Tab-separated table of N, CA, C and O in Angstrom:
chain	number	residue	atom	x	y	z
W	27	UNK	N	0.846	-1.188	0.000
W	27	UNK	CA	0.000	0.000	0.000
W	27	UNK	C	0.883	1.240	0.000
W	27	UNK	O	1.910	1.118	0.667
W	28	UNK	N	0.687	2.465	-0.639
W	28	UNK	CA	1.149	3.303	-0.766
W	28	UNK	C	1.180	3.871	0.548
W	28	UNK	O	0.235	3.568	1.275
W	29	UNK	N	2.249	4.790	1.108
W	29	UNK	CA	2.315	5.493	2.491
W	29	UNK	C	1.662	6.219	2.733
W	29	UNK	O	1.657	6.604	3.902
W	30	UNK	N	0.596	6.910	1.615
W	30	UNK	CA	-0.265	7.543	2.068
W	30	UNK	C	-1.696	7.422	2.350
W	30	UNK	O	-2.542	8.313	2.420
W	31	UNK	N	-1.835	5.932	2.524
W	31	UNK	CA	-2.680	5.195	2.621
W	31	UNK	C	-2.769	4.239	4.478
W	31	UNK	O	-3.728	3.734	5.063
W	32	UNK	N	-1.185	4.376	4.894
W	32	UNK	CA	-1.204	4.111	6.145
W	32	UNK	C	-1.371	4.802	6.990
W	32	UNK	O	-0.831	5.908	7.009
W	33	UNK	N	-2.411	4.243	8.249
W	33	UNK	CA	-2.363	4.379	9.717
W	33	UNK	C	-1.939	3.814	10.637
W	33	UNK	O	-1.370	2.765	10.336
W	34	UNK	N	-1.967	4.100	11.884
W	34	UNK	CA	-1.497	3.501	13.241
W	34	UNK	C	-2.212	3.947	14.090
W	34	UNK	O	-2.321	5.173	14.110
W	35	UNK	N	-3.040	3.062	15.207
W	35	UNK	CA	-3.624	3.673	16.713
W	35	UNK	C	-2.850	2.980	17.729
W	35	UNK	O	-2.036	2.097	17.456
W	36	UNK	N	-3.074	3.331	18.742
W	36	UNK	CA	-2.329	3.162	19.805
W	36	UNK	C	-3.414	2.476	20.957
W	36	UNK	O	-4.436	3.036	21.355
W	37	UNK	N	-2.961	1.223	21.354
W	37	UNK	CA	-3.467	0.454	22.365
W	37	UNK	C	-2.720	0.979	23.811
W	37	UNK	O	-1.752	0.459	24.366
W	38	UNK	N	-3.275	1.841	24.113
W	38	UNK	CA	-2.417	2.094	25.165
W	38	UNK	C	-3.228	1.860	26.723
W	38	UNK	O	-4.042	2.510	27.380
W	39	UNK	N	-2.559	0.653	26.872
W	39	UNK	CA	-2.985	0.065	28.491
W	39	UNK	C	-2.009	0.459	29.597
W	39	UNK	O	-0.805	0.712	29.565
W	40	UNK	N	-3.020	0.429	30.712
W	40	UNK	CA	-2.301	1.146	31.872
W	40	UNK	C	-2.833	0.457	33.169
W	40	UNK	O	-3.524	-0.480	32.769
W	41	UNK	N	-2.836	0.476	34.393
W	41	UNK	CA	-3.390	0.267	35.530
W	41	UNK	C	-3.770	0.993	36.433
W	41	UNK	O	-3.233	1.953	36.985
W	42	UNK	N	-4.998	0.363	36.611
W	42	UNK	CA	-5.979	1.534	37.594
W	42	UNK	C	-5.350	1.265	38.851
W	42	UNK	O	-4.370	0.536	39.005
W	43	UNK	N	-6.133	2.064	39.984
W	43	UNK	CA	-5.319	1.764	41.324
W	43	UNK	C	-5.596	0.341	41.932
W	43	UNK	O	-4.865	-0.035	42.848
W	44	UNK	N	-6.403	-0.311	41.571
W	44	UNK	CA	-7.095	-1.883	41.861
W	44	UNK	C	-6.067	-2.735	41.483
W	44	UNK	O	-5.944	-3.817	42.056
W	45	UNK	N	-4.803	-2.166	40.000
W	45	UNK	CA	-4.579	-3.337	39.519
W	45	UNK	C	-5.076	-3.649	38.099
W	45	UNK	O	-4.431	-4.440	37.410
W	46	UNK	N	-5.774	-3.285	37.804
W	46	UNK	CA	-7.093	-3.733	36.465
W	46	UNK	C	-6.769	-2.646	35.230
W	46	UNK	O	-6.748	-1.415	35.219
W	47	UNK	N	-6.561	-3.510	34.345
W	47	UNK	CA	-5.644	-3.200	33.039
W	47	UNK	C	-6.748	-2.381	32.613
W	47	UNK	O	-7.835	-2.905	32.854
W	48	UNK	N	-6.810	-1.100	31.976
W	48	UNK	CA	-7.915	-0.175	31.370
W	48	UNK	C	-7.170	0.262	30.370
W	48	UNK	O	-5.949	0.418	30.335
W	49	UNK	N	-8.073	0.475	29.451
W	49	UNK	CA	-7.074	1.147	27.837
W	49	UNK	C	-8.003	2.694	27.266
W	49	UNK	O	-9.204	2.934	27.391
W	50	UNK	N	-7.319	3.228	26.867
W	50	UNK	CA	-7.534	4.848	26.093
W	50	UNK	C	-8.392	4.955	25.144
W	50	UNK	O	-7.862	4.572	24.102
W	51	UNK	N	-9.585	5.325	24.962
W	51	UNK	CA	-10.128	5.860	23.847
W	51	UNK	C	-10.686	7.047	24.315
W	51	UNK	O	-10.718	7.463	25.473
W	52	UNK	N	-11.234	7.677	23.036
W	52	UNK	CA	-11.278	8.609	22.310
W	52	UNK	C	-12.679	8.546	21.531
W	52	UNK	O	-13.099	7.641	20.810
W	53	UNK	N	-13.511	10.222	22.013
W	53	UNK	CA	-14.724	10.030	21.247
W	53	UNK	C	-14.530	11.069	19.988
W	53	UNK	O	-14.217	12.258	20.045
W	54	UNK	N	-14.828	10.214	18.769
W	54	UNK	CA	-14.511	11.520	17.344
W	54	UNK	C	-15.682	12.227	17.405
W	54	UNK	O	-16.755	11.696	17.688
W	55	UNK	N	-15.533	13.511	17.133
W	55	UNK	CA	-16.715	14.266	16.937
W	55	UNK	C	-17.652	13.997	16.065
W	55	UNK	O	-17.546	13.259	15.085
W	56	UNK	N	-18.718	14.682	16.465
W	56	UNK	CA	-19.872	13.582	15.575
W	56	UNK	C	-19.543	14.791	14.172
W	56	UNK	O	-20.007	14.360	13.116
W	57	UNK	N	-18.912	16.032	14.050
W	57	UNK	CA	-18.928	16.852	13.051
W	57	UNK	C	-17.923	16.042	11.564
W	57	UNK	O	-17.961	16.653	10.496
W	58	UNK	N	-17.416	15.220	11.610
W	58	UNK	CA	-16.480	14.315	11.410
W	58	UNK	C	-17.043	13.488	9.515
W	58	UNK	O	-18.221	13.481	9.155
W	59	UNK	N	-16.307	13.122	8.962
W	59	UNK	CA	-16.998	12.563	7.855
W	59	UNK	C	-17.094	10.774	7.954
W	59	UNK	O	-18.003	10.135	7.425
W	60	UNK	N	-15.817	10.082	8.840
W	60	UNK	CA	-15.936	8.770	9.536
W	60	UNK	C	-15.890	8.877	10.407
W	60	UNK	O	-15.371	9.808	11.022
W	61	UNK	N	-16.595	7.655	10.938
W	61	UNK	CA	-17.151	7.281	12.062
W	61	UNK	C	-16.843	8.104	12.981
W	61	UNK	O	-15.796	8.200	13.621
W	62	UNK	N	-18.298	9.019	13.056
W	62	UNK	CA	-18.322	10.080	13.802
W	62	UNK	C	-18.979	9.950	14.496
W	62	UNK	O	-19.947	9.223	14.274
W	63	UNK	N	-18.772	10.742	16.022
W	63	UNK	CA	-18.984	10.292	17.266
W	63	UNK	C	-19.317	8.986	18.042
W	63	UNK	O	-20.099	8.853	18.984
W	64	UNK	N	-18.572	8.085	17.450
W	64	UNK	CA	-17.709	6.913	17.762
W	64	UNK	C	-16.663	7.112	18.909
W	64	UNK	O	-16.174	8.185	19.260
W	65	UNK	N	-16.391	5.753	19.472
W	65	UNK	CA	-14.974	5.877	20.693
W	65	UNK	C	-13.996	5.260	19.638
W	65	UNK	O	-14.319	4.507	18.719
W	66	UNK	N	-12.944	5.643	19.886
W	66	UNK	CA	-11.717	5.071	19.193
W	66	UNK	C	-10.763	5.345	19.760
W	66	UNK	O	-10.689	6.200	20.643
W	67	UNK	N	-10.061	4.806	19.433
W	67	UNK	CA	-8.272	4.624	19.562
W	67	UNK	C	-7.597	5.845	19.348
W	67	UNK	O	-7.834	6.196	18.192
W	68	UNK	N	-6.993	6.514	19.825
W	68	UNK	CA	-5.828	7.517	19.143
W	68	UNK	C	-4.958	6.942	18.438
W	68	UNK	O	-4.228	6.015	18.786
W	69	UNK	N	-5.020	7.651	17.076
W	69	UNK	CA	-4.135	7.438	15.863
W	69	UNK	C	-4.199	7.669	14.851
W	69	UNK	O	-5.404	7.420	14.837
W	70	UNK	N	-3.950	8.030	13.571
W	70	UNK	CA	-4.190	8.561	12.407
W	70	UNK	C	-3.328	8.271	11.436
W	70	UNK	O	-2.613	7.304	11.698
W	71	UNK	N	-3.121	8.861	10.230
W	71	UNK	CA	-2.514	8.578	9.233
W	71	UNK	C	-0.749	8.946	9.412
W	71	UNK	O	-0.312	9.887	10.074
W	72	UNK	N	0.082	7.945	8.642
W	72	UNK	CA	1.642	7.822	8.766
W	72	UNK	C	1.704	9.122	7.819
W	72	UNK	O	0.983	9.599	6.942
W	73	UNK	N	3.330	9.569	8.637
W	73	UNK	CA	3.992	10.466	7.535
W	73	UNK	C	5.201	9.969	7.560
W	73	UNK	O	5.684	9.393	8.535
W	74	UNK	N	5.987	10.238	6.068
W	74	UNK	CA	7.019	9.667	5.498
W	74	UNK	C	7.969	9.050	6.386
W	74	UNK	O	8.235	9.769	7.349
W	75	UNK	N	8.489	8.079	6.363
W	75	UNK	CA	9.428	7.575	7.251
W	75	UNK	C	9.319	7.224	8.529
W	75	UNK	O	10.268	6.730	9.139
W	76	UNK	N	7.917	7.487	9.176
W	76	UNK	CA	7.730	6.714	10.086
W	76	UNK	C	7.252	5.517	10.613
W	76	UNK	O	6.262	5.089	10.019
W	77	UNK	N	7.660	4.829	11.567
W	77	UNK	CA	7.447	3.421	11.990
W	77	UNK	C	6.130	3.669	12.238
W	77	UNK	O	5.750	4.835	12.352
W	78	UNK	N	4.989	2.285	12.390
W	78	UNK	CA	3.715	2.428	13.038
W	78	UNK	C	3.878	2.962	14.548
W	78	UNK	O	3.189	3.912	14.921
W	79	UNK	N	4.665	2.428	15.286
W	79	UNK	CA	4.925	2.995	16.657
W	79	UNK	C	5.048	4.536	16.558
W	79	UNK	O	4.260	5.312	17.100
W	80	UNK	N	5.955	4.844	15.922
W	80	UNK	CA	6.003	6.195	15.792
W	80	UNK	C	4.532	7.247	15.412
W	80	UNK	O	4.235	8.309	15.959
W	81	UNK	N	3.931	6.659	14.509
W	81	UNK	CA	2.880	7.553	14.062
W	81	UNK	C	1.961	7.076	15.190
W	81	UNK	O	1.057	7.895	15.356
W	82	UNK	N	1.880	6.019	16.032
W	82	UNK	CA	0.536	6.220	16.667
W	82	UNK	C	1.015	6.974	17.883
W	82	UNK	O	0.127	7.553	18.509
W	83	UNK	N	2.033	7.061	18.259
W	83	UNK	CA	2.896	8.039	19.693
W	83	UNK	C	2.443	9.737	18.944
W	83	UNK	O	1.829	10.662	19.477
W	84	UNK	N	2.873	9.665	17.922
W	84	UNK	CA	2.490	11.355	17.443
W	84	UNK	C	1.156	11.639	17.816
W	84	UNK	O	0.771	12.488	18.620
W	85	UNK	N	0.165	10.447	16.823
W	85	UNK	CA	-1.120	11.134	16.879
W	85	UNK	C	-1.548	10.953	18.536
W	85	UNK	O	-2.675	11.419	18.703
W	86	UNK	N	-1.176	10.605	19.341
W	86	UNK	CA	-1.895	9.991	20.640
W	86	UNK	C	-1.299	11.534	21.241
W	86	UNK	O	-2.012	12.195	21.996
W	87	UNK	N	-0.133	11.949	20.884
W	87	UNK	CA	0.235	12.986	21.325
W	87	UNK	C	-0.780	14.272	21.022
W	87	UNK	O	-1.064	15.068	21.917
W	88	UNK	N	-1.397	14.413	19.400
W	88	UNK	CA	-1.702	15.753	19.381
W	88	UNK	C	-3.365	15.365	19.588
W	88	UNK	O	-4.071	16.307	19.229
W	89	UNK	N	-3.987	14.414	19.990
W	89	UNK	CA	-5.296	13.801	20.705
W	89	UNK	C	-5.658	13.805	21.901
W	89	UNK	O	-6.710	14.192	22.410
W	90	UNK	N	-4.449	13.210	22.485
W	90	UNK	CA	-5.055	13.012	24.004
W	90	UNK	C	-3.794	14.052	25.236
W	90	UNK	O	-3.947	14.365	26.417
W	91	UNK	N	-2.678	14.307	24.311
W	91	UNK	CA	-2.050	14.944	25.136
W	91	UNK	C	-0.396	13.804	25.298
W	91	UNK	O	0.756	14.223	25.187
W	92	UNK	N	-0.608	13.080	25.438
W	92	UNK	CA	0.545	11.803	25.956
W	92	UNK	C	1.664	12.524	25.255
W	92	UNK	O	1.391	12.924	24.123
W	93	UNK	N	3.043	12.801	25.780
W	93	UNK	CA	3.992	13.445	24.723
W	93	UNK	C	3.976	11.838	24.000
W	93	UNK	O	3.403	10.796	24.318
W	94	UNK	N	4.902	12.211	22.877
W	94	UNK	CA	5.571	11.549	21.826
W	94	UNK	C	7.053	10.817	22.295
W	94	UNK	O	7.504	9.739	21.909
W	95	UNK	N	7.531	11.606	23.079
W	95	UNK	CA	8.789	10.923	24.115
W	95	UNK	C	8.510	11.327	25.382
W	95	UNK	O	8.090	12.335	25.950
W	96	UNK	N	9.046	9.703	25.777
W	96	UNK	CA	8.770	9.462	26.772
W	96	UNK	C	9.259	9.897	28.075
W	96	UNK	O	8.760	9.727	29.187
W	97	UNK	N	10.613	10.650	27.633
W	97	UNK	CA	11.208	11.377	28.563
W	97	UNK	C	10.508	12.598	29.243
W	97	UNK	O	10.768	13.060	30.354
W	98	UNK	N	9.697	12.966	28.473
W	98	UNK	CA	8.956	14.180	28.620
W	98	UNK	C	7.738	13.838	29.455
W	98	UNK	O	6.940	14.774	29.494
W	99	UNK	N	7.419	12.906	30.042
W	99	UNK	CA	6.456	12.277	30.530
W	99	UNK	C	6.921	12.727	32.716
W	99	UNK	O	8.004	13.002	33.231
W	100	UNK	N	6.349	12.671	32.972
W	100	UNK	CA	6.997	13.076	34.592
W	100	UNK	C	7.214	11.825	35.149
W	100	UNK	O	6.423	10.908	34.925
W	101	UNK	N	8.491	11.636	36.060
W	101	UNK	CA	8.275	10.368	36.487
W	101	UNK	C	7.437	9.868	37.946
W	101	UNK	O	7.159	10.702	38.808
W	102	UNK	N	7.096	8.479	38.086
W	102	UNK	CA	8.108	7.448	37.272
W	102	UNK	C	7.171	7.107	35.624
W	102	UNK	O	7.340	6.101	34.934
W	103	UNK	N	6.583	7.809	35.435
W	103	UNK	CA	5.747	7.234	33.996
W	103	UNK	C	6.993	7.133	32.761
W	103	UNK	O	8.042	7.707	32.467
W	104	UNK	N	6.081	5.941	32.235
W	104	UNK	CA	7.281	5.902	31.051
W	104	UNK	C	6.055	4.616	29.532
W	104	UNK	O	5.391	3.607	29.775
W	105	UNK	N	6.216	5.128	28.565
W	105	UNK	CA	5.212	4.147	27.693
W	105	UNK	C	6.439	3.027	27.352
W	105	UNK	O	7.632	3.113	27.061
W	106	UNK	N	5.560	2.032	27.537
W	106	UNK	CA	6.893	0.377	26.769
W	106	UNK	C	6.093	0.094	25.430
W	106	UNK	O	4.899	-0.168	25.577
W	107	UNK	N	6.540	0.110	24.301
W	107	UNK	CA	6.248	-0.815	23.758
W	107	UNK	C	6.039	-1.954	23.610
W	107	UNK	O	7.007	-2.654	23.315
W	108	UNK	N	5.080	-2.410	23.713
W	108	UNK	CA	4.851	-4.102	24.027
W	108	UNK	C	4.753	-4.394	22.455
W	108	UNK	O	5.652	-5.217	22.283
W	109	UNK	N	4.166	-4.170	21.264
W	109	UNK	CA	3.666	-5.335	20.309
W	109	UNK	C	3.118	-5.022	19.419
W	109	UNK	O	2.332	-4.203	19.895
W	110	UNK	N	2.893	-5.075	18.191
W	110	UNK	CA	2.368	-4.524	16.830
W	110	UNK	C	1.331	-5.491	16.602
W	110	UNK	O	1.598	-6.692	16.547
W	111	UNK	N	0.559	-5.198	16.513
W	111	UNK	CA	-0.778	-6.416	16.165
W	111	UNK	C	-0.920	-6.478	14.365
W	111	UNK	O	-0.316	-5.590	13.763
W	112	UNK	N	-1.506	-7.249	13.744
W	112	UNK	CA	-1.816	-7.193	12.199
W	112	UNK	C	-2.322	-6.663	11.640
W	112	UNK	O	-3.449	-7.126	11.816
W	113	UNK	N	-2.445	-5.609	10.703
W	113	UNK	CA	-3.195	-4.141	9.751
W	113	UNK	C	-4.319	-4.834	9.852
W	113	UNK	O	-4.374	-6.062	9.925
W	114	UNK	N	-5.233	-4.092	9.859
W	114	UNK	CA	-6.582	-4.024	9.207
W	114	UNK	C	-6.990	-3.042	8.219
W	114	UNK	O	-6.690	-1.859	8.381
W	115	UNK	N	-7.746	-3.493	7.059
W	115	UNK	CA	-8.283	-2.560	6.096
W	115	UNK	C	-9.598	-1.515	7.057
W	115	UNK	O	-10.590	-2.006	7.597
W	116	UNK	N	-9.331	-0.425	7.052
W	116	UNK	CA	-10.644	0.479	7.255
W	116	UNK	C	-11.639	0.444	6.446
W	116	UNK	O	-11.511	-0.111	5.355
W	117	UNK	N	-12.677	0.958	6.781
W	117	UNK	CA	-13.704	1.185	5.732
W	117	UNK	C	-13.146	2.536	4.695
W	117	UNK	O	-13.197	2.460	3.467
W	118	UNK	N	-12.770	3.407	5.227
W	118	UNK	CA	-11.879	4.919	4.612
W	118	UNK	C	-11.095	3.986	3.142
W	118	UNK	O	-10.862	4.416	2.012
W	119	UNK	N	-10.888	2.857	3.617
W	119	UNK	CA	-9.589	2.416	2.538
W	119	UNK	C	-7.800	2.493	3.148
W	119	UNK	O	-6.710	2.377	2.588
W	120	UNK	N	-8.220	2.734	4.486
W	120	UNK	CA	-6.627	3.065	4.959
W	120	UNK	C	-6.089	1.745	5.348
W	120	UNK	O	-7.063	0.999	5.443
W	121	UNK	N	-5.187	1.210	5.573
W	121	UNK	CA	-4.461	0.270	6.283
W	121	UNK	C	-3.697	0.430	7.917
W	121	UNK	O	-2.496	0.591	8.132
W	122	UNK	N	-4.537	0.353	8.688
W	122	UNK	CA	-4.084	0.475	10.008
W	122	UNK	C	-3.617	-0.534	10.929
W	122	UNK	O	-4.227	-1.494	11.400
W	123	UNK	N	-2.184	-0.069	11.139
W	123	UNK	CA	-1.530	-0.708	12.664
W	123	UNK	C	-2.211	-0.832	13.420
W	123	UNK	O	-3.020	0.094	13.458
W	124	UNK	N	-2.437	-2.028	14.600
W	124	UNK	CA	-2.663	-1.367	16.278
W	124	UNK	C	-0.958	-1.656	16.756
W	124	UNK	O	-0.031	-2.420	16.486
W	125	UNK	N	-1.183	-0.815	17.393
W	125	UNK	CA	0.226	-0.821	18.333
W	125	UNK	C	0.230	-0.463	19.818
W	125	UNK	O	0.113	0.667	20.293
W	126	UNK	N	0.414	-1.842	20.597
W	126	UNK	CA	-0.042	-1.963	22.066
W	126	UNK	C	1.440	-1.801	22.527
W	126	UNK	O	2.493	-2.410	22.336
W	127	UNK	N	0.879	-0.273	23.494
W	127	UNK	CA	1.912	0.056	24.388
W	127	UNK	C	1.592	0.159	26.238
W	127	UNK	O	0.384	0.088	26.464
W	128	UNK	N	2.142	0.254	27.050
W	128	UNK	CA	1.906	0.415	27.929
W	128	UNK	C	2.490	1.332	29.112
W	128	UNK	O	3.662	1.329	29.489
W	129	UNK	N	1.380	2.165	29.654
W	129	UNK	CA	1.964	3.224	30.861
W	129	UNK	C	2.473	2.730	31.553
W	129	UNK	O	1.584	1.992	31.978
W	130	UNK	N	3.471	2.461	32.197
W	130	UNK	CA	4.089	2.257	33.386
W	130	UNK	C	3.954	3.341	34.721
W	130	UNK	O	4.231	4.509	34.450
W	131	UNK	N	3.594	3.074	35.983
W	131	UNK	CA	3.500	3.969	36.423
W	131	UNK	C	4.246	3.507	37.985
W	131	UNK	O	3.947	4.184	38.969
W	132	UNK	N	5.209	2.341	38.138
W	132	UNK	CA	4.917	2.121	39.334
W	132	UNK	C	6.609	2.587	39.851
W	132	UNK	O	7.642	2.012	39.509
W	133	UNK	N	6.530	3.366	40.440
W	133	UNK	CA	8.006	3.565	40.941
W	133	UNK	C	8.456	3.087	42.203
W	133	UNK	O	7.843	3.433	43.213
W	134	UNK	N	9.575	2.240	42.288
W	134	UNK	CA	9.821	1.469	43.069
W	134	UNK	C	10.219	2.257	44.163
W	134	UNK	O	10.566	1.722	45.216
């Protein structure tokens, strides 16, 4: 598929104070031309040269706020990459990553 045809969202799991794995979405505005006012994933379309990890850290960044590096994050937080799951075709026609990462939050 052409690169301008790829996406990436971001599975990004974390732990509540219980313990109990909870993950990030996102409601699109219903003003939207897909799936609008829907929950979703943060993530959007690749730009040149970037990894799926990379583009779903950007878009999660200019969505929900999460920087893009992780250094920039306060500690002890820090995102791990855990795992690239298998594209799926969108209905749009795009080809999207999931890419499951995870907050870390526990400082020893």
């Amino acid at each position: 598929m052409p690169l301008s045809r790829r996406a990436a969202v971001l599975i990004l799991l974390f732990a509540d104070r219980k313990g109990d794995l909870r993950v990030v979405l996102t409601m699109r505005a219903s003003t939207l031309k897909s799936y609008s006012g829907q929950a979703a994933l943060p993530g959007g379309k690749a730009e040149e040269g970037e990894s799926p990890f990379e583009t779903a850290r950007r878009e999660a960044e200019e969505e929900i706020g999460l920087p893009a590096d992780s250094s920039k994050l306060p500690p002890p937080f820090r995102v791990e990459h855990l795992c690239e799951c298998p594209t799926n075709l969108a209905k749009t026609e795009l080809v999207v990553r999931p890419c499951v990462g995870f907050l870390h939050s526990y400082d020893e």
